[in-house]
Coordinates of C-alpha atoms in Angstrom, one line a residue:
M108 CA -91.9 23.8 138.5
P109 CA -88.3 24.2 137.4
K110 CA -85.7 21.7 138.4
K111 CA -83.1 22.7 141.0
S112 CA -79.5 23.0 140.1
Y113 CA -76.4 23.4 142.3
I114 CA -72.7 24.0 141.7
G115 CA -70.4 21.9 143.9
E116 CA -67.1 20.1 144.2
V117 CA -66.6 16.4 143.6
L118 CA -65.6 14.7 146.9
R119 CA -65.5 11.1 145.8
N120 CA -65.7 9.2 142.6
T121 CA -65.0 5.6 143.7
M122 CA -68.4 4.3 142.6
D123 CA -69.2 3.4 138.9
K124 CA -71.1 6.2 137.2
T125 CA -71.7 8.0 140.5
V126 CA -69.9 10.9 142.2
V127 CA -70.4 12.5 145.6
V128 CA -70.7 16.2 145.3
V129 CA -70.4 18.6 148.3
I130 CA -72.2 21.9 148.3
S131 CA -71.2 24.5 150.8
R132 CA -73.2 27.6 151.6
L133 CA -72.7 30.5 154.1
Y134 CA -75.6 32.0 156.0
Q135 CA -76.1 34.3 158.8
H136 CA -77.9 33.2 162.0
P137 CA -81.1 35.2 162.4
F138 CA -80.6 36.2 166.0
Y139 CA -76.8 36.0 166.8
K140 CA -75.7 37.3 163.3
K141 CA -72.9 34.9 163.2
T142 CA -71.9 33.6 159.8
L143 CA -72.2 29.8 159.6
K144 CA -71.1 27.3 157.0
R145 CA -73.4 24.4 156.0
T146 CA -72.5 21.6 153.7
I147 CA -74.6 18.9 152.1
K148 CA -73.4 15.8 150.2
L149 CA -75.4 14.6 147.2
K150 CA -74.9 11.6 145.0
A151 CA -75.0 12.5 141.3
H152 CA -75.0 10.4 138.1
D153 CA -71.9 10.7 136.0
E154 CA -72.7 8.7 132.8
K155 CA -69.2 8.8 131.2
N156 CA -67.1 8.7 134.4
L157 CA -65.5 12.1 133.5
C158 CA -65.4 13.7 137.0
N159 CA -62.4 13.5 139.2
V160 CA -61.9 14.5 142.9
G161 CA -61.7 18.3 143.2
D162 CA -63.6 19.1 140.0
K163 CA -66.2 21.8 140.1
V164 CA -69.5 20.5 138.5
K165 CA -73.0 21.7 137.9
I166 CA -75.7 19.1 138.9
L167 CA -79.4 19.1 138.0
E168 CA -82.3 17.5 139.8
S169 CA -83.6 14.4 138.0
R170 CA -85.9 11.4 138.5
P171 CA -84.8 8.8 141.2
L172 CA -82.0 6.7 139.7
S173 CA -81.4 4.6 142.8
K174 CA -82.2 4.6 146.5
T175 CA -80.2 7.7 147.2
K176 CA -79.3 9.1 143.8
R177 CA -81.6 11.9 142.5
W178 CA -79.1 14.3 140.7
T179 CA -77.3 14.2 137.4
V180 CA -74.0 15.9 136.4
V181 CA -74.8 18.4 133.7
Q182 CA -71.6 20.3 133.2
L183 CA -67.9 20.0 134.2
L184 CA -67.0 23.6 135.1
T185 CA -63.3 23.3 136.1
D186 CA -61.1 20.3 135.7
K187 CA -58.7 19.6 138.5
T188 CA -56.3 17.5 136.3
E189 CA -55.9 20.4 133.8
K190 CA -54.8 22.8 136.6
S191 CA -52.2 20.3 138.0
E192 CA -50.7 19.7 134.5
K193 CA -50.4 23.5 133.9
Q194 CA -48.6 23.9 137.3
K195 CA -46.2 21.1 136.5
Q196 CA -45.3 22.7 133.1
G197 CA -45.1 26.3 134.2

């Protein structure tokens, strides 16, 4: 069975080697047809403490690393700090 993966945004990075990633999805209610937004928060392992708040990351399911941590940051997709530096320069 393949491991699950999600793309989300880093919400908090106050813990050592751990980030909280928020994953948002839109779905349509089966009867009322209204579009609803659901979010989940997952704790993910960040071995090198590279992630900052606002970064887009890809997380992959892993073995249990602690009581609530079962995900690992695989890839840093967009870096929030690089965008802010470019806006200040240009």
